[in-house]
Short mmCIF file of C-alpha atoms and ligand atoms in Angstrom, two decimals:
data_model
loop_
_atom_site.label_atom_id
_atom_site.label_comp_id
_atom_site.label_asym_id
_atom_site.label_seq_id
_atom_site.Cartn_x
_atom_site.Cartn_y
_atom_site.Cartn_z
CA MET A 5 -23.94 0.55 -44.50
CA VAL A 6 -22.99 2.82 -41.59
CA SER A 7 -21.91 6.34 -42.55
CA SER A 8 -20.96 9.37 -40.51
CA SER A 9 -24.66 10.16 -40.14
CA HIS A 10 -25.05 6.73 -38.54
CA LEU A 11 -22.23 7.58 -36.17
CA ALA A 12 -24.13 10.70 -35.16
CA ALA A 13 -27.24 8.55 -34.70
CA ILE A 14 -25.29 6.07 -32.51
CA LEU A 15 -24.07 8.92 -30.35
CA GLN A 16 -27.59 10.24 -29.94
CA ALA A 17 -28.89 6.71 -29.19
CA VAL A 18 -26.27 6.32 -26.45
CA MET A 19 -26.91 9.79 -24.98
CA GLN A 20 -30.64 9.18 -24.84
CA GLY A 21 -30.65 5.45 -24.14
CA MET A 22 -27.95 5.02 -21.52
CA PRO A 23 -29.67 6.78 -18.59
CA LYS A 24 -32.84 4.83 -19.29
CA ALA A 25 -31.10 1.45 -19.53
CA LEU A 26 -28.93 2.02 -16.46
CA SER A 27 -31.90 2.94 -14.30
CA ASP A 28 -33.92 -0.11 -15.38
CA SER A 29 -34.30 -2.47 -12.39
CA HIS A 30 -33.43 -5.37 -14.71
CA TYR A 31 -30.19 -3.83 -15.94
CA PRO A 32 -27.38 -6.02 -14.56
CA GLY A 33 -25.36 -4.88 -11.57
CA TRP A 34 -22.23 -6.89 -12.39
CA HIS A 35 -22.70 -8.56 -15.79
CA LEU A 36 -21.71 -6.96 -19.08
CA ALA A 37 -24.63 -5.53 -21.05
CA PRO A 38 -25.13 -2.91 -23.78
CA VAL A 39 -25.60 0.67 -22.56
CA THR A 40 -28.36 0.89 -25.13
CA GLY A 41 -29.65 -1.24 -28.01
CA LEU A 42 -28.88 -4.90 -28.62
CA LEU A 43 -25.88 -7.00 -27.64
CA ASN A 44 -25.31 -10.52 -28.84
CA ASP A 45 -22.14 -12.58 -29.29
CA PRO A 46 -18.89 -11.99 -27.41
CA ASN A 47 -16.10 -11.41 -29.96
CA GLY A 48 -12.31 -11.14 -29.91
CA PHE A 49 -11.87 -12.23 -26.29
CA ILE A 50 -8.12 -12.01 -25.67
CA HIS A 51 -5.39 -11.20 -23.20
CA SER A 52 -3.04 -8.86 -25.06
CA GLY A 53 -0.55 -6.20 -24.03
CA GLY A 54 -1.13 -7.08 -20.37
CA GLU A 55 -4.90 -6.49 -20.54
CA TYR A 56 -8.05 -8.35 -21.40
CA HIS A 57 -10.15 -7.23 -24.33
CA LEU A 58 -13.69 -8.29 -24.94
CA PHE A 59 -15.50 -7.14 -28.05
CA TYR A 60 -19.18 -7.74 -28.69
CA GLN A 61 -21.82 -7.70 -31.38
CA TRP A 62 -23.65 -4.45 -30.81
CA ASN A 63 -26.47 -2.60 -32.48
CA ALA A 64 -26.62 0.69 -30.61
CA LEU A 65 -29.49 2.02 -32.69
CA ASP A 66 -32.30 -0.27 -31.55
CA CYS A 67 -33.21 -3.68 -30.15
CA ALA A 68 -33.00 -5.48 -33.49
CA HIS A 69 -30.48 -7.77 -35.16
CA GLN A 70 -29.08 -5.28 -37.65
CA HIS A 71 -26.32 -2.66 -38.06
CA LYS A 72 -23.87 -4.86 -36.15
CA CYS A 73 -20.73 -3.10 -34.92
CA TRP A 74 -18.01 -4.43 -32.64
CA GLY A 75 -18.29 -2.77 -29.24
CA HIS A 76 -15.15 -2.98 -27.12
CA TRP A 77 -14.41 -3.31 -23.41
CA ARG A 78 -11.04 -3.55 -21.73
CA SER A 79 -10.07 -4.81 -18.29
CA ALA A 80 -6.95 -5.37 -16.22
CA ASP A 81 -8.56 -7.90 -13.88
CA LEU A 82 -11.61 -9.47 -15.63
CA LEU A 83 -13.81 -7.71 -13.07
CA HIS A 84 -13.62 -3.98 -13.74
CA TRP A 85 -14.27 -3.15 -17.39
CA GLU A 86 -13.87 0.09 -19.25
CA HIS A 87 -15.68 1.22 -22.40
CA GLN A 88 -13.45 1.62 -25.42
CA PRO A 89 -14.25 3.27 -28.75
CA ILE A 90 -16.35 1.16 -31.15
CA ALA A 91 -13.76 -1.08 -32.84
CA LEU A 92 -15.54 -1.94 -36.09
CA MET A 93 -18.45 -0.37 -37.93
CA PRO A 94 -20.07 -1.73 -41.11
CA ASP A 95 -18.82 1.06 -43.36
CA GLU A 96 -17.15 -0.82 -46.22
CA LYS A 97 -18.63 -2.55 -49.24
CA TYR A 98 -17.44 -5.93 -47.96
CA ASP A 99 -19.02 -5.58 -44.49
CA ARG A 100 -21.91 -3.27 -45.23
CA SER A 101 -24.62 -5.52 -43.74
CA GLY A 102 -22.73 -6.02 -40.51
CA CYS A 103 -19.34 -6.61 -38.93
CA TYR A 104 -20.25 -10.07 -37.74
CA SER A 105 -18.59 -12.25 -35.13
CA GLY A 106 -14.93 -13.19 -35.03
CA SER A 107 -11.86 -13.40 -32.87
CA ALA A 108 -8.63 -11.62 -31.97
CA VAL A 109 -4.98 -12.61 -32.00
CA GLU A 110 -1.73 -10.85 -31.28
CA ASP A 111 0.30 -10.71 -34.51
CA ALA A 112 3.87 -9.53 -33.97
CA GLY A 113 2.66 -7.70 -30.89
CA ILE A 114 -0.28 -6.03 -32.68
CA LEU A 115 -3.83 -6.74 -31.61
CA THR A 116 -5.50 -8.04 -34.77
CA LEU A 117 -9.18 -8.79 -35.33
CA ILE A 118 -10.54 -11.39 -37.75
CA TYR A 119 -14.24 -10.90 -38.38
CA THR A 120 -16.95 -11.64 -40.90
CA GLY A 121 -17.98 -8.96 -43.34
CA ASN A 122 -21.59 -9.78 -44.00
CA VAL A 123 -23.19 -8.61 -47.24
CA LYS A 124 -26.90 -9.03 -47.89
CA PHE A 125 -28.42 -8.44 -51.32
CA GLU A 126 -31.86 -7.13 -52.16
CA ASP A 127 -33.04 -10.51 -53.46
CA GLY A 128 -32.50 -11.97 -49.98
CA SER A 129 -29.24 -13.75 -50.83
CA ARG A 130 -25.98 -13.00 -49.07
CA THR A 131 -22.25 -13.42 -49.20
CA ALA A 132 -19.53 -13.19 -46.58
CA TRP A 133 -15.88 -12.20 -46.38
CA GLN A 134 -13.48 -13.00 -43.58
CA CYS A 135 -11.68 -9.72 -42.91
CA LEU A 136 -8.77 -8.36 -40.90
CA ALA A 137 -8.36 -5.22 -38.82
CA GLN A 138 -5.33 -4.10 -36.84
CA GLN A 139 -5.07 -1.88 -33.82
CA ASN A 140 -3.36 1.44 -34.53
CA ARG A 141 -1.31 3.62 -32.20
CA ALA A 142 -4.34 5.65 -31.23
CA GLY A 143 -6.08 2.48 -30.00
CA GLY A 144 -8.57 2.35 -32.88
CA PHE A 145 -8.68 -0.34 -35.54
CA ASP A 146 -7.66 -0.01 -39.20
CA LYS A 147 -9.42 -2.36 -41.56
CA LEU A 148 -7.12 -4.35 -43.84
CA GLY A 149 -9.98 -5.78 -45.90
CA PRO A 150 -11.07 -9.31 -46.81
CA VAL A 151 -8.61 -12.20 -46.60
CA VAL A 152 -10.97 -15.13 -47.23
CA ALA A 153 -13.67 -15.14 -49.91
CA LEU A 154 -16.68 -17.43 -49.88
CA PRO A 155 -15.32 -20.98 -50.23
CA GLU A 156 -16.69 -22.93 -53.17
CA GLY A 157 -19.45 -25.41 -52.51
CA TYR A 158 -21.09 -23.48 -49.66
CA THR A 159 -23.98 -21.05 -49.34
CA GLY A 160 -23.47 -17.42 -48.26
CA HIS A 161 -23.74 -18.58 -44.63
CA VAL A 162 -20.01 -18.73 -43.89
CA ARG A 163 -18.90 -16.81 -40.81
CA ASP A 164 -17.49 -16.46 -37.30
CA PRO A 165 -13.73 -17.10 -37.75
CA LYS A 166 -11.89 -18.22 -34.61
CA VAL A 167 -8.13 -18.10 -35.09
CA TRP A 168 -5.28 -19.56 -33.03
CA ARG A 169 -1.61 -20.33 -33.36
CA HIS A 170 -0.36 -23.91 -33.54
CA ASP A 171 3.28 -24.78 -34.26
CA ASP A 172 4.35 -22.38 -37.02
CA HIS A 173 0.95 -21.58 -38.47
CA TRP A 174 -2.26 -19.76 -37.86
CA TYR A 175 -5.41 -21.90 -37.96
CA MET A 176 -9.01 -20.81 -38.31
CA VAL A 177 -12.27 -22.64 -37.70
CA LEU A 178 -15.09 -21.22 -39.74
CA ALA A 179 -18.82 -21.92 -39.71
CA ALA A 180 -20.22 -22.93 -43.10
CA GLN A 181 -23.35 -24.33 -44.67
CA THR A 182 -23.27 -26.81 -47.54
CA MET A 183 -25.48 -26.37 -50.60
CA ALA A 184 -27.57 -29.21 -49.15
CA ARG A 185 -28.14 -27.02 -46.04
CA GLN A 186 -25.94 -28.98 -43.63
CA GLY A 187 -24.00 -27.21 -40.91
CA ARG A 188 -20.23 -27.71 -41.14
CA VAL A 189 -17.01 -26.42 -39.60
CA LEU A 190 -14.04 -25.74 -41.89
CA LEU A 191 -10.38 -25.62 -40.92
CA LEU A 192 -8.11 -23.13 -42.69
CA ARG A 193 -4.37 -22.49 -42.38
CA SER A 194 -2.20 -19.45 -42.95
CA GLU A 195 1.38 -18.33 -42.46
CA ASP A 196 0.66 -14.63 -42.18
CA LEU A 197 -3.07 -14.18 -41.48
CA ARG A 198 -3.38 -12.69 -45.00
CA THR A 199 -3.33 -15.74 -47.27
CA TRP A 200 -5.44 -18.68 -46.19
CA GLN A 201 -5.75 -22.21 -47.43
CA ASN A 202 -8.99 -24.08 -46.83
CA LEU A 203 -7.93 -27.50 -45.52
CA GLY A 204 -11.48 -28.85 -45.52
CA GLU A 205 -14.35 -29.83 -43.23
CA ILE A 206 -13.55 -31.14 -39.77
CA ALA A 207 -17.02 -31.57 -38.25
CA GLY A 208 -20.69 -31.08 -38.88
CA SER A 209 -24.15 -32.48 -39.22
CA GLU A 210 -24.08 -36.09 -40.49
CA ARG A 211 -20.29 -36.13 -40.19
CA GLY A 212 -17.94 -37.97 -37.83
CA GLY A 213 -20.63 -40.36 -36.62
CA LEU A 214 -23.18 -37.65 -35.81
CA ALA A 215 -26.80 -37.87 -36.90
CA ALA A 216 -28.55 -34.90 -38.53
CA ALA A 217 -27.43 -32.03 -36.30
CA GLY A 218 -28.54 -28.83 -37.91
CA TYR A 219 -28.40 -26.63 -41.00
CA MET A 220 -25.81 -24.17 -39.68
CA TRP A 221 -23.10 -24.45 -37.02
CA GLU A 222 -22.42 -20.89 -35.88
CA CYS A 223 -19.54 -19.57 -33.78
CA PRO A 224 -17.10 -22.50 -33.69
CA ASP A 225 -14.24 -22.38 -31.18
CA MET A 226 -11.47 -24.94 -30.94
CA PHE A 227 -8.83 -25.45 -28.25
CA THR A 228 -6.88 -28.09 -26.40
CA LEU A 229 -7.54 -28.67 -22.73
CA GLY A 230 -6.11 -31.60 -20.79
CA ASP A 231 -5.54 -34.44 -23.22
CA SER A 232 -8.32 -33.50 -25.63
CA THR A 233 -9.16 -31.04 -28.32
CA PHE A 234 -12.59 -29.47 -27.92
CA LEU A 235 -14.82 -27.95 -30.55
CA ILE A 236 -17.58 -25.70 -29.26
CA CYS A 237 -20.24 -24.69 -31.78
CA CYS A 238 -23.82 -23.49 -32.03
CA PRO A 239 -25.75 -25.89 -34.23
CA GLN A 240 -28.99 -24.40 -35.47
CA GLY A 241 -31.71 -26.92 -36.21
CA VAL A 242 -30.65 -29.80 -33.93
CA PRO A 243 -33.80 -31.89 -33.34
CA SER A 244 -35.22 -31.29 -29.86
CA GLU A 245 -35.24 -34.25 -27.52
CA GLU A 246 -37.46 -34.76 -24.49
CA LYS A 247 -34.98 -33.07 -22.15
CA ARG A 248 -32.23 -31.63 -24.33
CA TYR A 249 -31.91 -29.13 -27.16
CA LEU A 250 -35.11 -27.35 -26.14
CA ASN A 251 -34.00 -23.78 -26.96
CA SER A 252 -34.55 -22.21 -30.37
CA HIS A 253 -30.86 -22.80 -31.11
CA ALA A 254 -28.30 -24.91 -29.30
CA CYS A 255 -24.75 -24.61 -28.11
CA ALA A 256 -22.78 -27.83 -27.88
CA TRP A 257 -19.30 -29.32 -27.59
CA LEU A 258 -17.40 -32.22 -29.08
CA SER A 259 -14.18 -33.64 -27.71
CA GLY A 260 -11.59 -35.64 -29.58
CA SER A 261 -8.28 -35.31 -31.31
CA LEU A 262 -7.38 -33.13 -34.24
CA ASP A 263 -5.02 -34.24 -36.97
CA TYR A 264 -4.03 -30.86 -38.40
CA ALA A 265 -2.40 -32.36 -41.49
CA GLN A 266 -5.32 -34.37 -42.89
CA PRO A 267 -7.29 -32.48 -41.52
CA ALA A 268 -9.43 -34.82 -39.41
CA PHE A 269 -11.13 -34.38 -36.09
CA SER A 270 -12.15 -37.69 -34.54
CA HIS A 271 -14.62 -36.98 -31.80
CA GLY A 272 -17.33 -38.35 -29.56
CA PRO A 273 -20.99 -37.35 -29.29
CA LEU A 274 -22.46 -33.85 -29.29
CA ASN A 275 -23.05 -32.56 -25.74
CA GLU A 276 -25.18 -29.57 -24.86
CA MET A 277 -23.04 -26.86 -23.29
CA ASP A 278 -25.65 -25.32 -20.98
CA ALA A 279 -29.02 -26.67 -19.93
CA GLY A 280 -30.70 -23.32 -19.20
CA PHE A 281 -32.96 -21.09 -21.26
CA GLU A 282 -30.34 -18.61 -22.51
CA PHE A 283 -26.86 -19.46 -23.62
CA TYR A 284 -25.28 -19.02 -27.04
CA ALA A 285 -22.19 -18.15 -29.07
CA PRO A 286 -19.57 -18.48 -26.31
CA GLN A 287 -15.96 -17.67 -26.97
CA THR A 288 -12.85 -18.82 -25.11
CA THR A 289 -9.38 -17.42 -24.56
CA LEU A 290 -6.24 -18.21 -22.60
CA THR A 291 -5.18 -16.11 -19.63
CA ALA A 292 -1.63 -15.09 -18.87
CA ASP A 293 -1.51 -17.88 -16.25
CA GLY A 294 -2.76 -20.54 -18.67
CA ARG A 295 -6.43 -20.80 -17.73
CA ARG A 296 -8.96 -21.38 -20.52
CA LEU A 297 -11.79 -18.90 -19.97
CA LEU A 298 -15.19 -18.71 -21.60
CA VAL A 299 -17.83 -16.03 -21.87
CA GLY A 300 -21.15 -16.51 -23.62
CA TRP A 301 -24.12 -14.50 -24.74
CA MET A 302 -26.92 -15.02 -22.20
CA GLY A 303 -29.49 -15.02 -24.96
CA THR A 304 -30.74 -17.24 -27.75
CA PRO A 305 -31.61 -15.92 -31.19
CA ASP A 306 -35.01 -16.37 -32.82
CA GLY A 307 -36.84 -17.45 -29.68
CA GLU A 308 -38.76 -15.13 -27.40
CA GLU A 309 -35.96 -12.57 -27.15
CA MET A 310 -37.96 -9.63 -28.44
CA ALA A 311 -40.65 -10.24 -25.79
CA GLN A 312 -38.16 -9.43 -23.00
CA PRO A 313 -39.42 -6.44 -21.02
CA THR A 314 -36.11 -4.58 -21.27
CA VAL A 315 -36.85 -3.88 -24.95
CA ALA A 316 -39.30 -1.23 -23.76
CA GLN A 317 -36.38 0.33 -21.87
CA GLY A 318 -34.28 0.43 -25.04
CA TRP A 319 -31.78 -2.34 -24.30
CA ILE A 320 -31.62 -6.11 -24.58
CA HIS A 321 -29.36 -9.00 -23.52
CA GLN A 322 -26.26 -9.48 -21.40
CA MET A 323 -23.19 -11.69 -21.27
CA THR A 324 -22.82 -14.65 -18.92
CA CYS A 325 -20.32 -14.37 -16.12
CA ILE A 326 -16.81 -15.29 -17.18
CA ARG A 327 -16.10 -18.96 -16.56
CA GLU A 328 -13.04 -21.15 -16.29
CA LEU A 329 -13.07 -24.40 -18.22
CA SER A 330 -11.63 -27.65 -16.95
CA VAL A 331 -11.86 -31.31 -17.88
CA ARG A 332 -12.98 -33.97 -15.42
CA ASN A 333 -13.16 -37.59 -16.63
CA GLY A 334 -13.27 -36.34 -20.20
CA TRP A 335 -16.18 -34.01 -19.46
CA LEU A 336 -15.96 -30.27 -20.13
CA CYS A 337 -16.76 -28.37 -16.92
CA GLN A 338 -17.42 -24.66 -16.38
CA GLN A 339 -16.99 -22.73 -13.15
CA PRO A 340 -17.19 -19.02 -12.41
CA ILE A 341 -13.72 -17.46 -12.46
CA ALA A 342 -12.10 -17.06 -9.04
CA GLU A 343 -11.86 -13.28 -9.64
CA LEU A 344 -15.63 -13.01 -9.07
CA GLN A 345 -15.18 -13.84 -5.38
CA ALA A 346 -14.02 -10.23 -4.94
CA LEU A 347 -17.69 -9.22 -5.37
CA ARG A 348 -18.76 -11.12 -2.26
CA GLU A 349 -19.92 -9.14 0.75
CA LYS A 350 -20.29 -10.69 4.20
CA GLU A 351 -20.67 -14.49 4.25
CA GLN A 352 -23.86 -15.93 5.74
CA HIS A 353 -24.85 -19.52 6.49
CA TYR A 354 -27.85 -21.70 6.96
CA LEU A 355 -28.03 -25.36 7.92
CA GLY A 356 -31.33 -27.17 8.32
CA ARG A 357 -34.63 -27.96 6.65
CA ALA A 358 -35.10 -26.10 3.38
CA SER A 359 -38.54 -24.76 4.23
CA ASP A 360 -37.27 -23.31 7.54
CA ALA A 361 -34.59 -21.23 5.80
CA PRO A 362 -35.09 -17.47 5.75
CA ALA A 363 -36.02 -15.83 2.45
CA ILE A 364 -32.83 -14.43 0.95
CA PRO A 365 -32.61 -11.12 -0.94
CA ALA A 366 -31.70 -12.26 -4.45
CA ARG A 367 -31.00 -9.03 -6.27
CA ARG A 368 -27.26 -9.71 -6.47
CA LEU A 369 -26.49 -12.97 -4.78
CA GLU A 370 -24.14 -15.94 -4.76
CA LEU A 371 -25.03 -19.19 -3.01
CA ILE A 372 -23.28 -22.49 -2.53
CA LEU A 373 -25.78 -25.18 -1.57
CA GLU A 374 -25.23 -28.77 -0.59
CA SER A 375 -28.04 -31.28 -0.39
CA GLU A 376 -29.29 -34.63 -1.66
CA GLY A 377 -32.23 -32.96 -3.36
CA GLY A 378 -35.93 -32.70 -2.55
CA ILE A 379 -35.91 -28.90 -2.55
CA GLU A 380 -37.53 -26.13 -4.53
CA LEU A 381 -35.81 -22.78 -5.00
CA SER A 382 -38.16 -20.04 -6.06
CA PHE A 383 -36.55 -16.91 -7.44
CA ALA A 384 -39.26 -14.29 -6.86
CA ASP A 385 -41.83 -16.88 -8.02
CA THR A 386 -40.65 -16.06 -11.53
CA LEU A 387 -37.99 -18.72 -12.03
CA ILE A 388 -38.27 -21.99 -10.13
CA LEU A 389 -35.60 -24.60 -9.68
CA THR A 390 -36.82 -28.02 -8.61
CA TRP A 391 -33.93 -30.02 -7.20
CA GLN A 392 -34.80 -33.70 -7.22
CA GLN A 393 -32.46 -36.56 -6.42
CA ASP A 394 -31.80 -37.44 -10.04
CA GLU A 395 -32.73 -34.30 -11.93
CA LEU A 396 -32.88 -30.51 -11.87
CA ARG A 397 -35.82 -28.78 -13.46
CA LEU A 398 -35.88 -25.08 -14.19
CA THR A 399 -39.27 -23.58 -14.90
CA ARG A 400 -40.53 -20.18 -15.94
CA ARG A 401 -43.43 -18.76 -17.88
CA SER A 402 -43.23 -18.07 -21.58
CA LEU A 403 -43.02 -14.30 -22.14
CA VAL A 404 -45.26 -14.78 -25.16
CA THR A 405 -47.95 -17.30 -24.20
CA GLY A 406 -47.68 -17.36 -20.40
CA GLU A 407 -47.43 -21.17 -20.32
CA TRP A 408 -44.86 -22.79 -18.00
CA LEU A 409 -41.70 -23.91 -19.79
CA THR A 410 -39.11 -26.32 -18.38
CA ARG A 411 -35.41 -27.06 -18.92
CA TYR A 412 -33.71 -30.12 -17.48
CA TRP A 413 -30.36 -31.26 -16.18
CA THR A 414 -30.26 -34.99 -15.70
CA GLY A 415 -28.11 -36.47 -12.95
CA ALA A 416 -27.60 -36.39 -9.21
CA ALA A 417 -26.85 -32.81 -8.19
CA ARG A 418 -25.09 -32.64 -4.82
CA ARG A 419 -23.65 -29.17 -4.87
CA LEU A 420 -24.96 -26.04 -6.58
CA GLN A 421 -23.22 -22.70 -6.96
CA ILE A 422 -25.74 -20.08 -8.02
CA LEU A 423 -24.97 -16.57 -9.22
CA CYS A 424 -27.81 -14.07 -9.42
CA ASP A 425 -27.87 -10.62 -10.92
CA HIS A 426 -30.81 -8.26 -11.41
CA SER A 427 -32.31 -10.34 -14.22
CA SER A 428 -30.21 -13.49 -14.50
CA VAL A 429 -29.49 -16.71 -12.68
CA GLU A 430 -26.56 -19.01 -13.46
CA ILE A 431 -26.60 -22.42 -11.79
CA PHE A 432 -23.34 -24.40 -11.69
CA ILE A 433 -23.96 -28.03 -10.85
CA ASN A 434 -21.45 -30.32 -9.07
CA ASP A 435 -18.54 -27.93 -9.52
CA GLY A 436 -19.35 -27.16 -13.11
CA GLU A 437 -20.34 -30.57 -14.49
CA GLY A 438 -23.47 -28.85 -15.70
CA VAL A 439 -24.68 -25.26 -16.00
CA MET A 440 -28.11 -23.73 -16.41
CA SER A 441 -28.03 -20.06 -17.46
CA SER A 442 -31.25 -18.09 -17.68
CA ARG A 443 -32.63 -14.61 -17.71
CA TYR A 444 -35.68 -13.79 -15.61
CA PHE A 445 -37.52 -10.56 -15.05
CA PRO A 446 -38.68 -10.41 -11.43
CA ALA A 447 -40.38 -7.58 -9.64
CA HIS A 448 -37.71 -6.13 -7.36
CA PRO A 449 -36.74 -6.50 -4.57
CA ALA A 450 -36.44 -10.15 -5.66
CA ARG A 451 -36.24 -12.82 -2.98
CA LEU A 452 -35.19 -16.43 -3.07
CA THR A 453 -37.50 -18.74 -1.15
CA LEU A 454 -36.57 -22.32 -0.31
CA ARG A 455 -39.21 -25.01 0.04
CA GLY A 456 -39.16 -28.72 0.89
CA ASP A 457 -38.40 -31.01 3.81
CA ALA A 458 -34.88 -31.94 2.77
CA GLU A 459 -31.87 -30.86 4.76
CA LEU A 460 -29.46 -28.47 3.17
CA GLN A 461 -26.39 -26.48 3.92
CA VAL A 462 -26.03 -23.04 2.35
CA ARG A 463 -23.32 -20.41 2.33
CA TYR A 464 -24.31 -17.17 0.65
CA TRP A 465 -23.13 -13.68 -0.06
CA SER A 466 -24.78 -10.63 -1.42
CA LEU A 467 -22.66 -9.33 -4.32
CA ARG A 468 -21.31 -5.85 -4.84
CA ARG A 469 -22.17 -3.87 -7.94
CA CYS A 470 -19.46 -3.69 -10.57
CA MET A 471 -20.45 -1.46 -13.45
CA VAL A 472 -18.49 -0.77 -16.64
CA GLU A 473 -16.84 2.63 -16.59
C1 FRU B 22 -24.65 -15.77 -33.66
C2 FRU B 22 -24.57 -14.92 -34.91
C3 FRU B 22 -23.29 -15.17 -35.67
C4 FRU B 22 -23.11 -13.90 -36.42
C5 FRU B 22 -23.62 -12.88 -35.44
C6 FRU B 22 -24.31 -11.70 -36.04
O1 FRU B 22 -25.49 -15.23 -32.71
O2 FRU B 22 -25.68 -15.14 -35.73
O3 FRU B 22 -23.30 -16.32 -36.48
O4 FRU B 22 -21.79 -13.67 -36.77
O5 FRU B 22 -24.52 -13.54 -34.59
O6 FRU B 22 -24.63 -10.76 -35.06
#
């Protein structure tokens, strides 16, 4: 449990850690990252009171998954962010092992957070409460306490409430694990955010036509886009295939239609959300002008995260860029938000054989490439993208064993939009039909080298810094 002495420790950690993190050559120049310690999931992403709020799972004290608070950033334009006071700290009995992930809504004009109070016991067991907190006049958050207890028939792994308004009710999707260790998503309904009725399971492993798909489905998010309802979730324990589900934990989407009354979600197959090395726990929100945006954690839990070199500099992980979702032929597509174009400096071009192209400084870079494939893009020889006619392969060395590891996107890539920051590369394929998000830790100044005989056309921009203030 965090007490006032922990608050003093957080302050000291920030005072000591921030200068070190910010001067690390791998600290992002325009992505959101913790000023010290560990960041994981985005939380409470919302447009409210004319501004965007993005909260995040944050352990300021060290690079470990414990003492989770909700950090808070605010922005008028989704580009320039401002630090806000910590919104939630694990200082109550019902959230003493961490204020875990959740979402935000505006309730009668008041910014309201719904989060998981995680409680771990000494024997290794745990329980969880879904809790409310409301913004007060001073801008801080007052906890209103638990509103959903552990539902019967599930283990203590119940968390990550995502709440939205539909017709005259509030609805919540909640991650849960059955006693038989199957990952499930529950749908709950409320009139006032205080009293909730569990309507039942709407999706999960061995449900709705899916095969065994994991023992826990973390961070569900549900929304309607185009003619479909989408459920995004992070199934842990999905069997790896030759070219999919190769990360320690997956993030995937289902599309279908939701019958709120039954409840029943009839959906198609599970599709991986991102084919790169690091992507997890995304959250979406609606903008004032009706766009559905998404931001994810550019990390994956339980893999090689603690071997990342930034740990020695006292910080770890960053968010993805903010993306706009769209649906094309039933497929969920992601593209960088248009606002990011404001970071572009002078436009440059190249047209010709890949191997004749000049090496491009890749420290902060955006590129739009068009080709039929037959090209290799080497990011400082640390991360290598092999663009073949029917497949993309992204390769880097394991930070633990040094062996080469590969991730795949299958299909004919004709157009790539690539966004680079000091230690990340996000590759958007065919206008967002696929994405590969990955961290990499190059020696700087990093350069992008193109190889291969194929012809290509490239437009590129170096990107301005945009740090949180
Ligand atoms: C996903 C997750 C969530 C949980 C949070 C704790 O990364 O494990 O399920 O709420 O992180 O930080």
